[in-house]
Short mmCIF file of C-alpha atoms in Angstrom, two decimals:
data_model
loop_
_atom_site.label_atom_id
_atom_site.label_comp_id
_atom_site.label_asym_id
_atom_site.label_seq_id
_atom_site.Cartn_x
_atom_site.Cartn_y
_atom_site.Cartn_z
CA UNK A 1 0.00 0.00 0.00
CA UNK A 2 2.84 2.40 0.84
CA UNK A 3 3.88 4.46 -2.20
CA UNK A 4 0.94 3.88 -4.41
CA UNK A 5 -1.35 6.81 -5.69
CA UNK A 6 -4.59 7.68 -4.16
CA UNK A 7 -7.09 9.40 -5.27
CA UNK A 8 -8.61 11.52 -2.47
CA UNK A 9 -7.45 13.00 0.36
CA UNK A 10 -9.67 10.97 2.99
CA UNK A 11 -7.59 8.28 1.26
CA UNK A 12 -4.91 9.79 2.35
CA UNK A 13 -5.61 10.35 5.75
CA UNK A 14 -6.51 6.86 5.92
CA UNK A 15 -2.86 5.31 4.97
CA UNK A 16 -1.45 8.12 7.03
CA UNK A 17 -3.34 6.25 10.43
CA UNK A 18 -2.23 2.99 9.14
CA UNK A 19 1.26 4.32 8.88
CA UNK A 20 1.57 6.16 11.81
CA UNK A 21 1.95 5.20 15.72
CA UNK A 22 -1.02 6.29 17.29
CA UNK A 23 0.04 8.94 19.23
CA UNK A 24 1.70 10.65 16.39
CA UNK A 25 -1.59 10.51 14.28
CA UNK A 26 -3.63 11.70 17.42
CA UNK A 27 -1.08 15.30 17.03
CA UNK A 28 -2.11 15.86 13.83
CA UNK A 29 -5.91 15.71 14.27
CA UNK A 30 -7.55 19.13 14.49
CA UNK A 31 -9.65 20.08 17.44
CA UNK A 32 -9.93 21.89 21.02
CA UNK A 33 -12.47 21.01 23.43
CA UNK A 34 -15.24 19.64 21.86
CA UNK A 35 -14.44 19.76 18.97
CA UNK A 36 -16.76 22.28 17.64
CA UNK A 37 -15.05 24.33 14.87
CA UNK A 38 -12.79 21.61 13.53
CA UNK A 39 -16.41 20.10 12.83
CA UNK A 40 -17.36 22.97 11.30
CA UNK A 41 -14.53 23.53 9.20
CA UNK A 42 -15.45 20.48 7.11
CA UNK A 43 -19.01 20.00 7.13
CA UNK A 44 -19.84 23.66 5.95
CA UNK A 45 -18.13 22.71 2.92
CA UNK A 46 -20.87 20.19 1.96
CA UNK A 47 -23.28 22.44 3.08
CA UNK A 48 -22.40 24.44 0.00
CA UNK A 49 -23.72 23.42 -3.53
CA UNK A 50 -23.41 24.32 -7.21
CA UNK A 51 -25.49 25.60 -10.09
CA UNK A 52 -23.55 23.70 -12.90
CA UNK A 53 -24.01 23.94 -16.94
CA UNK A 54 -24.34 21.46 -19.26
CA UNK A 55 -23.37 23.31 -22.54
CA UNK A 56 -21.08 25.58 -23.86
CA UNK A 57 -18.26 24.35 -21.37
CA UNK A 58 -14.95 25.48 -21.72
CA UNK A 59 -12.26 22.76 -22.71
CA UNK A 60 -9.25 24.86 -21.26
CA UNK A 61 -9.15 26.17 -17.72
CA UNK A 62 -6.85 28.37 -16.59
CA UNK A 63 -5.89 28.00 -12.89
CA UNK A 64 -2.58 30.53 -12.05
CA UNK A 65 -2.80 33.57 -10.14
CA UNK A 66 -0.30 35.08 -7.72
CA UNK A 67 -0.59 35.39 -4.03
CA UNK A 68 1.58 38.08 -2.13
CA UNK A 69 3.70 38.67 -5.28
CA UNK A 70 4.33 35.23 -5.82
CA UNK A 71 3.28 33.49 -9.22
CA UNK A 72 1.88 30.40 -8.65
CA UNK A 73 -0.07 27.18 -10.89
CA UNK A 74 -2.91 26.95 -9.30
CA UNK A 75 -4.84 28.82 -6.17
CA UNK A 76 -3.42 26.54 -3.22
CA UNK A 77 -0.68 27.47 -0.97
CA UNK A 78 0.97 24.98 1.65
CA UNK A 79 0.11 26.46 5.14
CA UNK A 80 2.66 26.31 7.53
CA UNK A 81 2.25 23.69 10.24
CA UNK A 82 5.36 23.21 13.01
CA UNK A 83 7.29 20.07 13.51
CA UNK A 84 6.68 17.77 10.74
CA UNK A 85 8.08 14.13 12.30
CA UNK A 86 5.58 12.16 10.53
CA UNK A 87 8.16 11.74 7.63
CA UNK A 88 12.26 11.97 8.01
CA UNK A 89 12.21 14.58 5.35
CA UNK A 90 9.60 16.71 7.24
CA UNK A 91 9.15 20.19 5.51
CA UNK A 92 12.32 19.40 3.17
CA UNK A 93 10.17 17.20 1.68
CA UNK A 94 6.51 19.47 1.21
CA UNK A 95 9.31 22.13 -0.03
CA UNK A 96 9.96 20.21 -2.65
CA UNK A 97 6.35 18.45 -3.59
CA UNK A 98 5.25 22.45 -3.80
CA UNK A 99 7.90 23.56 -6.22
CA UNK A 100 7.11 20.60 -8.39
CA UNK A 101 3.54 21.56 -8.77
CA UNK A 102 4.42 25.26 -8.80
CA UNK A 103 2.64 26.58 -5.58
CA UNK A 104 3.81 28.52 -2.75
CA UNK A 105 5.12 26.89 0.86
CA UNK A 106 4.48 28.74 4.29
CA UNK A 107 7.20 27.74 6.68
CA UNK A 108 6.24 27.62 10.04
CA UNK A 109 8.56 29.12 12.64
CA UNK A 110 7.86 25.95 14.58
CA UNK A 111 9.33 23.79 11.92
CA UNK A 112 11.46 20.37 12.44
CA UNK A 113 13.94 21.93 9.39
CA UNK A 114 15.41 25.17 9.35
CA UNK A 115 14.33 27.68 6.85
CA UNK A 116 17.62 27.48 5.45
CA UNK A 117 17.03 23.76 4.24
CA UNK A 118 13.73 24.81 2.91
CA UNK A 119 14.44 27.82 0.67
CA UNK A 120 17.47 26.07 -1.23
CA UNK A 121 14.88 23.33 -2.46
CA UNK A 122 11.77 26.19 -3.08
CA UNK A 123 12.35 29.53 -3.78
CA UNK A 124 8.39 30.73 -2.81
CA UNK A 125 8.48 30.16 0.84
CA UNK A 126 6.56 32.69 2.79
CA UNK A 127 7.79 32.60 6.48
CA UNK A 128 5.46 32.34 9.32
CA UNK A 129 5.86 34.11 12.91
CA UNK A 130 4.03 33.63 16.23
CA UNK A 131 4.23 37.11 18.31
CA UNK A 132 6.79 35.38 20.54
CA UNK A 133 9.83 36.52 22.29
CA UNK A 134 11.16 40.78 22.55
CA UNK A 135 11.03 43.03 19.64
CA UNK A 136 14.58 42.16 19.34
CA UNK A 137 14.37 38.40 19.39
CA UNK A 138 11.74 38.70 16.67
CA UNK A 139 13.52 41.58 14.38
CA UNK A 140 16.63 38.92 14.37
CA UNK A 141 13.86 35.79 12.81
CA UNK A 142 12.92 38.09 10.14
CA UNK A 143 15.90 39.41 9.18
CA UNK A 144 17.17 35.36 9.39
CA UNK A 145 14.65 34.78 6.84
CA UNK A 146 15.21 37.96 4.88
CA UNK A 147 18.74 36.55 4.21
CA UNK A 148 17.12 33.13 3.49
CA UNK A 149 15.12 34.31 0.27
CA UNK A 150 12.06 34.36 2.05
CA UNK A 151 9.24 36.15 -0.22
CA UNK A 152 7.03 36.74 2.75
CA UNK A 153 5.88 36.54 6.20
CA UNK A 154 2.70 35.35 7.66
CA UNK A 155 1.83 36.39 11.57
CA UNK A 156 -0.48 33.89 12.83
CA UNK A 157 -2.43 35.16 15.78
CA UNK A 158 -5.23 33.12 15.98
CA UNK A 159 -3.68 30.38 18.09
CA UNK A 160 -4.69 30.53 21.56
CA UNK A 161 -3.91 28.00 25.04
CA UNK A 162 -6.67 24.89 24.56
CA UNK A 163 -7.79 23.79 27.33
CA UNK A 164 -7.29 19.91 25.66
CA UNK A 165 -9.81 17.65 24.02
CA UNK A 166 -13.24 15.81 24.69
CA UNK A 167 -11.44 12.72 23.29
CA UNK A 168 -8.12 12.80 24.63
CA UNK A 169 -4.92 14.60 23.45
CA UNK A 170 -1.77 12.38 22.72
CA UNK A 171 1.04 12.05 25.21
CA UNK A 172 4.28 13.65 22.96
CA UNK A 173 7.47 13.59 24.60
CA UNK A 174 9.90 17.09 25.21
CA UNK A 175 12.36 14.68 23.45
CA UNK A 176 12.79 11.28 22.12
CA UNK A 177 14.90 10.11 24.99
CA UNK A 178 15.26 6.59 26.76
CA UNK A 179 12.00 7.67 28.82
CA UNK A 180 9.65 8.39 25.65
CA UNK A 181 11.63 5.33 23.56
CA UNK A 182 10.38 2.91 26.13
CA UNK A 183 6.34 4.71 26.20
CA UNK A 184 5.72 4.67 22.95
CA UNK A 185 7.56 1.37 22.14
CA UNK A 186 4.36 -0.87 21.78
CA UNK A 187 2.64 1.88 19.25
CA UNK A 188 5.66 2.46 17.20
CA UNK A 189 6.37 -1.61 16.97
CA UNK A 190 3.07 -1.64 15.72
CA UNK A 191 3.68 0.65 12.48
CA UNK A 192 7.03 -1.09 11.46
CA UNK A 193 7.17 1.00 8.38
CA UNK A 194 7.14 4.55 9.65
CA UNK A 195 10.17 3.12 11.94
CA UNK A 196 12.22 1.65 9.15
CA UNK A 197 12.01 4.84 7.24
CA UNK A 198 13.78 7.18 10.11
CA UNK A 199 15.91 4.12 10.82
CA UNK A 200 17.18 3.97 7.39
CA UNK A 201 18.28 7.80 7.76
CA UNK A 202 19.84 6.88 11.45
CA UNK A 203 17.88 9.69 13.18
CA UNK A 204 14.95 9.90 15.63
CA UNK A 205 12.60 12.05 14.59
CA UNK A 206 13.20 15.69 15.22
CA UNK A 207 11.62 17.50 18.02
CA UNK A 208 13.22 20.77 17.95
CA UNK A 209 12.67 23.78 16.33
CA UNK A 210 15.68 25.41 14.54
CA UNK A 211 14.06 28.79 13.15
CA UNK A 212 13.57 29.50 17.15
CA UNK A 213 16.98 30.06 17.82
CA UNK A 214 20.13 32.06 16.35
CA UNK A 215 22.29 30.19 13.17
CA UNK A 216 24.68 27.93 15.49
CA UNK A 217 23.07 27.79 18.31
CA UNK A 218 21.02 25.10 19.95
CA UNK A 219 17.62 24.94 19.26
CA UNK A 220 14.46 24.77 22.02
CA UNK A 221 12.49 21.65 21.54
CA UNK A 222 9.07 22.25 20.37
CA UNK A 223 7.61 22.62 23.55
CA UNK A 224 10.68 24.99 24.99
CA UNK A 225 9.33 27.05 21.71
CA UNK A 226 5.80 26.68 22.93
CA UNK A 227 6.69 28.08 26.07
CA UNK A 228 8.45 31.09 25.14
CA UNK A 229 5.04 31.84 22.97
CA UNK A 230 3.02 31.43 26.41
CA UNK A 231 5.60 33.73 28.38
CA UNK A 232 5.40 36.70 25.53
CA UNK A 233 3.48 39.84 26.23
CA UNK A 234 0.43 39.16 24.24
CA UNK A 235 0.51 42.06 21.00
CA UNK A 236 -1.82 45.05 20.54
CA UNK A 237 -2.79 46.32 16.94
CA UNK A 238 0.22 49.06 17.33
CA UNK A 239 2.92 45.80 18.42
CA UNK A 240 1.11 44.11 14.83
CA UNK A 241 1.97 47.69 13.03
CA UNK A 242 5.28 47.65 14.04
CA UNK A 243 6.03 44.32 13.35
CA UNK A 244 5.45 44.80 9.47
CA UNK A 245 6.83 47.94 9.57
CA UNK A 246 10.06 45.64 9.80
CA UNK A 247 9.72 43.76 7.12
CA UNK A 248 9.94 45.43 3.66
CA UNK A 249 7.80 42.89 1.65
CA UNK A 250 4.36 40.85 1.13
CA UNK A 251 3.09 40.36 4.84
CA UNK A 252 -0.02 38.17 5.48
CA UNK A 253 -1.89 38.25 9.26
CA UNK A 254 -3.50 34.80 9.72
CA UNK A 255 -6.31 34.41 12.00
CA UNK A 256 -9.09 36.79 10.65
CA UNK A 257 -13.30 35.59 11.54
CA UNK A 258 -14.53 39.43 12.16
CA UNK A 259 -15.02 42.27 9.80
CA UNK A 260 -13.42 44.64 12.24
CA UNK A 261 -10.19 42.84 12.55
CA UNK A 262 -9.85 42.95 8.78
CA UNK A 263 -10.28 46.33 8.67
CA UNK A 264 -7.65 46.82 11.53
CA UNK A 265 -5.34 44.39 9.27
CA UNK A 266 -6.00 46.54 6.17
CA UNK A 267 -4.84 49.52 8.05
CA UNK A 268 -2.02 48.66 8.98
CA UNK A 269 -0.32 48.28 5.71
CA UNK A 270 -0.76 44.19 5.97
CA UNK A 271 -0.94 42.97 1.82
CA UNK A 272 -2.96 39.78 2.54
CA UNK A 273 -4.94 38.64 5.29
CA UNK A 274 -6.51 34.68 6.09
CA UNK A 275 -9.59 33.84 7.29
CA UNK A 276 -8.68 31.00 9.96
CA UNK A 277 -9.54 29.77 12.98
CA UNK A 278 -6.18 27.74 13.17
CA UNK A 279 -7.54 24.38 12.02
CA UNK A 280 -10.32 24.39 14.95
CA UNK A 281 -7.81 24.51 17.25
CA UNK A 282 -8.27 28.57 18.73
CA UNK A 283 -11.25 28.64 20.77
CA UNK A 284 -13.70 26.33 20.31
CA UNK A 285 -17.17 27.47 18.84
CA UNK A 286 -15.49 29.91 16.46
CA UNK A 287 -17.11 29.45 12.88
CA UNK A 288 -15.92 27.78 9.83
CA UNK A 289 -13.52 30.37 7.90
CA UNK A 290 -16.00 29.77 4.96
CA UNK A 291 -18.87 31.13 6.64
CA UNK A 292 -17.25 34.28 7.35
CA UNK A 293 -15.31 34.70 4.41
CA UNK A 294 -18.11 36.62 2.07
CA UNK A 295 -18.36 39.42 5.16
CA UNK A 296 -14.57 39.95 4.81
CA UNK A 297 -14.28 39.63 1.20
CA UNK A 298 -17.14 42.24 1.33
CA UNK A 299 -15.33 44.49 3.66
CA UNK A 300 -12.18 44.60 2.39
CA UNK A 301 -11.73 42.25 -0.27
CA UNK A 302 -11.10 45.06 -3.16
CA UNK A 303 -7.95 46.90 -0.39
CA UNK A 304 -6.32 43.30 0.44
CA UNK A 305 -5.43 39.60 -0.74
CA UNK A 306 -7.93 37.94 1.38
CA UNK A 307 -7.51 34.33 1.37
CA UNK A 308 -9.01 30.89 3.02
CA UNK A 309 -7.38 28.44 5.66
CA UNK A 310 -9.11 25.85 7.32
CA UNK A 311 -11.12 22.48 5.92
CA UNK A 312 -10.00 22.43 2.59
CA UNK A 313 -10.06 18.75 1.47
CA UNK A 314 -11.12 18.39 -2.46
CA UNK A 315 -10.81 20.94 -5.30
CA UNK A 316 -14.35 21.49 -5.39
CA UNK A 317 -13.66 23.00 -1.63
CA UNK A 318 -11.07 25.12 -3.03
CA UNK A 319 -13.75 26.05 -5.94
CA UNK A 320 -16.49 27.14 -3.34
CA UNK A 321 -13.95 29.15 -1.57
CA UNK A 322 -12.79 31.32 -4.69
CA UNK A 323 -16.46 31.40 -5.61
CA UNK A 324 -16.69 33.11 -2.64
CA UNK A 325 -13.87 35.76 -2.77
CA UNK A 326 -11.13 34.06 -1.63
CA UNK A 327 -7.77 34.91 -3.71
CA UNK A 328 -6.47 31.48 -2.93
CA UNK A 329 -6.45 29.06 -0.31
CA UNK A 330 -4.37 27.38 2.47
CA UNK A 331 -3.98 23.63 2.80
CA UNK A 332 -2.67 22.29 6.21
CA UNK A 333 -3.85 18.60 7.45
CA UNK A 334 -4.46 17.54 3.70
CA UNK A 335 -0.57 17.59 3.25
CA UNK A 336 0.49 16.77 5.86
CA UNK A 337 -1.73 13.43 5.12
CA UNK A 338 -0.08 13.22 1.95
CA UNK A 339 3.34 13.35 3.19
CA UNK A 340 3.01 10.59 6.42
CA UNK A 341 1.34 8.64 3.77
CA UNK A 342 4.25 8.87 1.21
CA UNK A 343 6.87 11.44 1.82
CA UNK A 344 7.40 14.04 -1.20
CA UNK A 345 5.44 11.81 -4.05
CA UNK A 346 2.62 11.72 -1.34
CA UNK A 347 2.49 15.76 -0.92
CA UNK A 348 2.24 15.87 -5.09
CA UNK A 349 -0.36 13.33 -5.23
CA UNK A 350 -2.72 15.56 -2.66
CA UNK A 351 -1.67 18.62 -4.80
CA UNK A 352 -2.47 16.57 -8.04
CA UNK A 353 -5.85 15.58 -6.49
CA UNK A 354 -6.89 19.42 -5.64
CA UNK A 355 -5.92 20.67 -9.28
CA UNK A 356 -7.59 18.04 -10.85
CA UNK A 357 -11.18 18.61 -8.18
CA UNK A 358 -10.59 22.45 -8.93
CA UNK A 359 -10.40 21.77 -13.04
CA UNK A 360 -13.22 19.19 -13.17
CA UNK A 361 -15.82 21.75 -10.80
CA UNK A 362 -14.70 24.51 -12.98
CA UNK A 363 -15.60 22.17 -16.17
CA UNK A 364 -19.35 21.82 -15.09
CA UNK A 365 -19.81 25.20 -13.70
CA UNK A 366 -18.40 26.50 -17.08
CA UNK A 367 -15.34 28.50 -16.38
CA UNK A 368 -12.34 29.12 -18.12
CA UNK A 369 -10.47 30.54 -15.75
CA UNK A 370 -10.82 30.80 -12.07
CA UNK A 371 -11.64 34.77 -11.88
CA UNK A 372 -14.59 34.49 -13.49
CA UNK A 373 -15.95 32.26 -10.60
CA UNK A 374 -18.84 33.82 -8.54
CA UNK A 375 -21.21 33.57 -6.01
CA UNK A 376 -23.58 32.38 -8.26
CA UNK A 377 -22.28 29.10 -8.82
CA UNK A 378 -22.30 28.68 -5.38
CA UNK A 379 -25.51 27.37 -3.27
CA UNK A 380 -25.76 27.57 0.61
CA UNK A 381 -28.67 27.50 2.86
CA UNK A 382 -29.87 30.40 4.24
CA UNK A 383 -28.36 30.40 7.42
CA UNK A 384 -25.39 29.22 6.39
CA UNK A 385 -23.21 32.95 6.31
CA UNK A 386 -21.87 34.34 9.54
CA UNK A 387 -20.53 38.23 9.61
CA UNK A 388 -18.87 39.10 13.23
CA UNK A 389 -17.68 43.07 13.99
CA UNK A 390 -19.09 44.63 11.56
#
C-alpha cells in the first residue's frame, strides 16, 4: 500500500493512520475542546452546492494567479504547520512536492527543518511568525529569513492556550529520549514501516525547532518554543503595526473571523490577510472560515489579498472558496496526510488531487479561468453565512 497513488485526500488520511503510531496521528488531528469548529470547518463545505451547466463548457481552464507577489499554478498554498516528524524529510520534503507543482510553501517558525534547508529546495516560501519573544528576538527571525530568500511573512495570531480535548490529546514527549523510547515502544512496533524509514536515515525524529533560535546555536524543543510563545506579552494592533513595519515585503496576518479585525489588518499596511480559525484549534465554537469569508471579502476584499485556511479537502472545496472571494487558499492537514502517507510523491499526489477537483468543478460550472468564478455558482442555505464586527 505504501507508495501507491490515491485518489482523495480521505484516502490519504486513511494510509497516514495505518502508517503512523497512534500517538503521532492523534497530534495531527484538528480540534480543542469539543471539537466544535474543527467540525465545522469540514461539514460547511458540503453544506455548500453548485449551479452547474451542461453546454457551452470550456475545454481549457486556466488555474494561475499570484498570491503576495508570488506566481503560482494553481490557487493553493501549503500552510505552515510546526514540527513535521511524521516523515524523516519533514518540511524538506513538502518544499519540494510544492515547487514541483508550482505553488507557494508557508514555513512555520515551529518547523522540524530550518528555513535554510527549505528555501534552497523552493524559492516561494513565505515565512510564518508567532508574536513570541522581545522586539529584538523577533527583528533577528525576520531578518534570518530575509537573508534566506524568504518572499514573505505570515503572523499567525489566531492560536490561543486549549484547554485539551473531549477525546483525549496524545502524550508527545519534550524529546525522544530513553524515557519516551520505552512509552511509545508498543505503538511504534506496531507501524514497522514509519520506523524503518527514520531508521534507514539513522535519526529519531526531530523535536526541535531550529528557526527559534540564532544560526549555530542550539535549538528549544518544540515545547521549549511553545513556552516562550506562552511567556510573551500578548501584542496590541500598534505591536502588529510595528512588526510589518520591519519587514519590507508581502506580509499576510492569519487568524481573521470578524469584519473589524480585517479592517484593523487593512490599516495597517498588511498585503494579505486569512480567514482561519487555526484548524479548529483557537477557541472552540469559532465558525468555519467559509462562513465568514463573504463578510470579509465584502469588507475589504477590493484593499487586500484575502484568502481561506481551514477544511479544505477536495478541489471542489477550493472552488467554493474562490467562488466566494477568496484569492487562494491554504492547505494544512491535507498535506500533511499526503506526506506521512508517502513522503514528497505523497504531498504531489494531494496537490495533483486538488488541481484536478478544482479543473473538473470549474468544467461543469463552465469556467475558463478561475476569476470568473462567482457567487452564483455557489448554493448555501440560508443560514449558512456568519458576519462578526461589523
Amino acid at each position: 500500500m505504501a507508495g501507491k497513488w490515491f485518489e482523495t485526500v480521505a484516502v490519504a488520511q486513511r494510509r497516514a493512520q495505518q502508517r503512523l503510531p497512534k500517538s503521532v496521528y492523534g497530534a495531527l488531528i484538528a480540534g480543542s475542546e469539543k471539537g466544535l469548529s474543527s467540525k465545522d470547518n469540514l461539514d460547511s463545505f458540503d453544506q455548500l452546492g453548485f449551479a452547474p451547466h451542461i453546454a457551452g463548457l470550456c475545454r481549457d481552464r486556466n488555474l494561475s494567479t499570484t498570491v503576495m507577489g508570488q506566481s503560482v499554478s494553481m490557487p493553493v498554498i501549503i500552510s505552515p504547520t510546526g514540527v513535521q516528524a511524521v516523515h524523516p524529510d519533514g518540511e524538506v520534503a513538502v518544499a519540494r512536492a510544492a515547487a514541483s507543482r508550482g505553488v507557494a510553501m508557508g514555513l512555520s517558525s515551529f518547523a522540524s527543518r530550518s528555513i535554510e534547508d527549505v528555501t534552497a529546495v523552493n524559492r516561494q516560501v513565505f515565512f510564518q511568525m508567532y508574536w513570541s519573544g522581545d522586539r529584538d528576538t523577533m527583528i533577528e527571525r525576520l531578518r534570518r529569513a530575509e537573508t534566506a530568500g524568504a518572499k514573505g511573512i505570515i503572523l499567525t495570531l489566531d492560536w490561543t492556550f486549549s484547554n485539551g480535548r473531549d477525546w483525549g490529546s496524545p502524550w508527545i514527549p519534550e524529546k525522544i529520549d530513553l524515557k519516551a523510547v520505552v512509552k511509545l515502544a508498543p505503538e511504534v512496533l506496531a507501524r514497522p514501516q514509519w520506523l524503518w524509514s527514520f531508521a534507514k536515515t539513522g535519526h529519531l525524529p526531530d523535536l526541535t525547532t531550529p528557526n527559534m533560535a540564532p544560526i549555530g546555536t542550539k535549538p528549544p524543543t518544540f515545547f521549549g518554543a511553545y513556552y516562550e510563545w506562552m511567556q510573551s506579552t500578548l501584542p496590541s494592533w500598534d505591536d502588529v503595526a510595528w512588526l510589518r513595519a520591519q519587514w519590507p515585503g508581502p506580509f499576510m496576518v492569519k487568524g481573521v473571523s470578524r469584519v473589524d479585525d480585517a479592517r484593523r489588518v487593512v490599516d495597517l499596511g498588511a498585503s494579505a490577510l486569512s480567514v482561519s480559525n487555526h484548524g479548529g484549534n483557537n477557541l472552540d465554537g469559532t465558525p468555519a472560515p467559509i462562513r465568514s469569508l463573504p463578510a470579509i471579502v465584502d469588507a475589504v476584499g477590493d484593499q487586500i489579498e484575502v484568502l481561506l485556511d481551514g477544511g479544505v479537502r477536495r478541489g471542489s472545496d477550493v472552488v467554493k472558496a474562490l467562488a466566494l472571494g477568496a484569492r487562494a487558499v491554504m492547505i494544512g492537514r491535507a498535506y500533511l496526510w499526503g506526506l506521512a502517507a508517502n513522503g514528497q510523491a505523497g504531498v504531489e499526489n494531494v496537490l495533483d488531487v486538488l488541481r484536478g477537483g478544482i479543473e473538473s468543478t470549474m468544467l461543469g460550472l463552465g469556467r475558463a479561468n478561475i476569476d470568473e468564478l462567482s457567487r452564483d455558482d455557489v448554493i448555501a442555505p440560508a443560514d449558512f453565512y456568519r458576519s462578526m464586527g461589523s
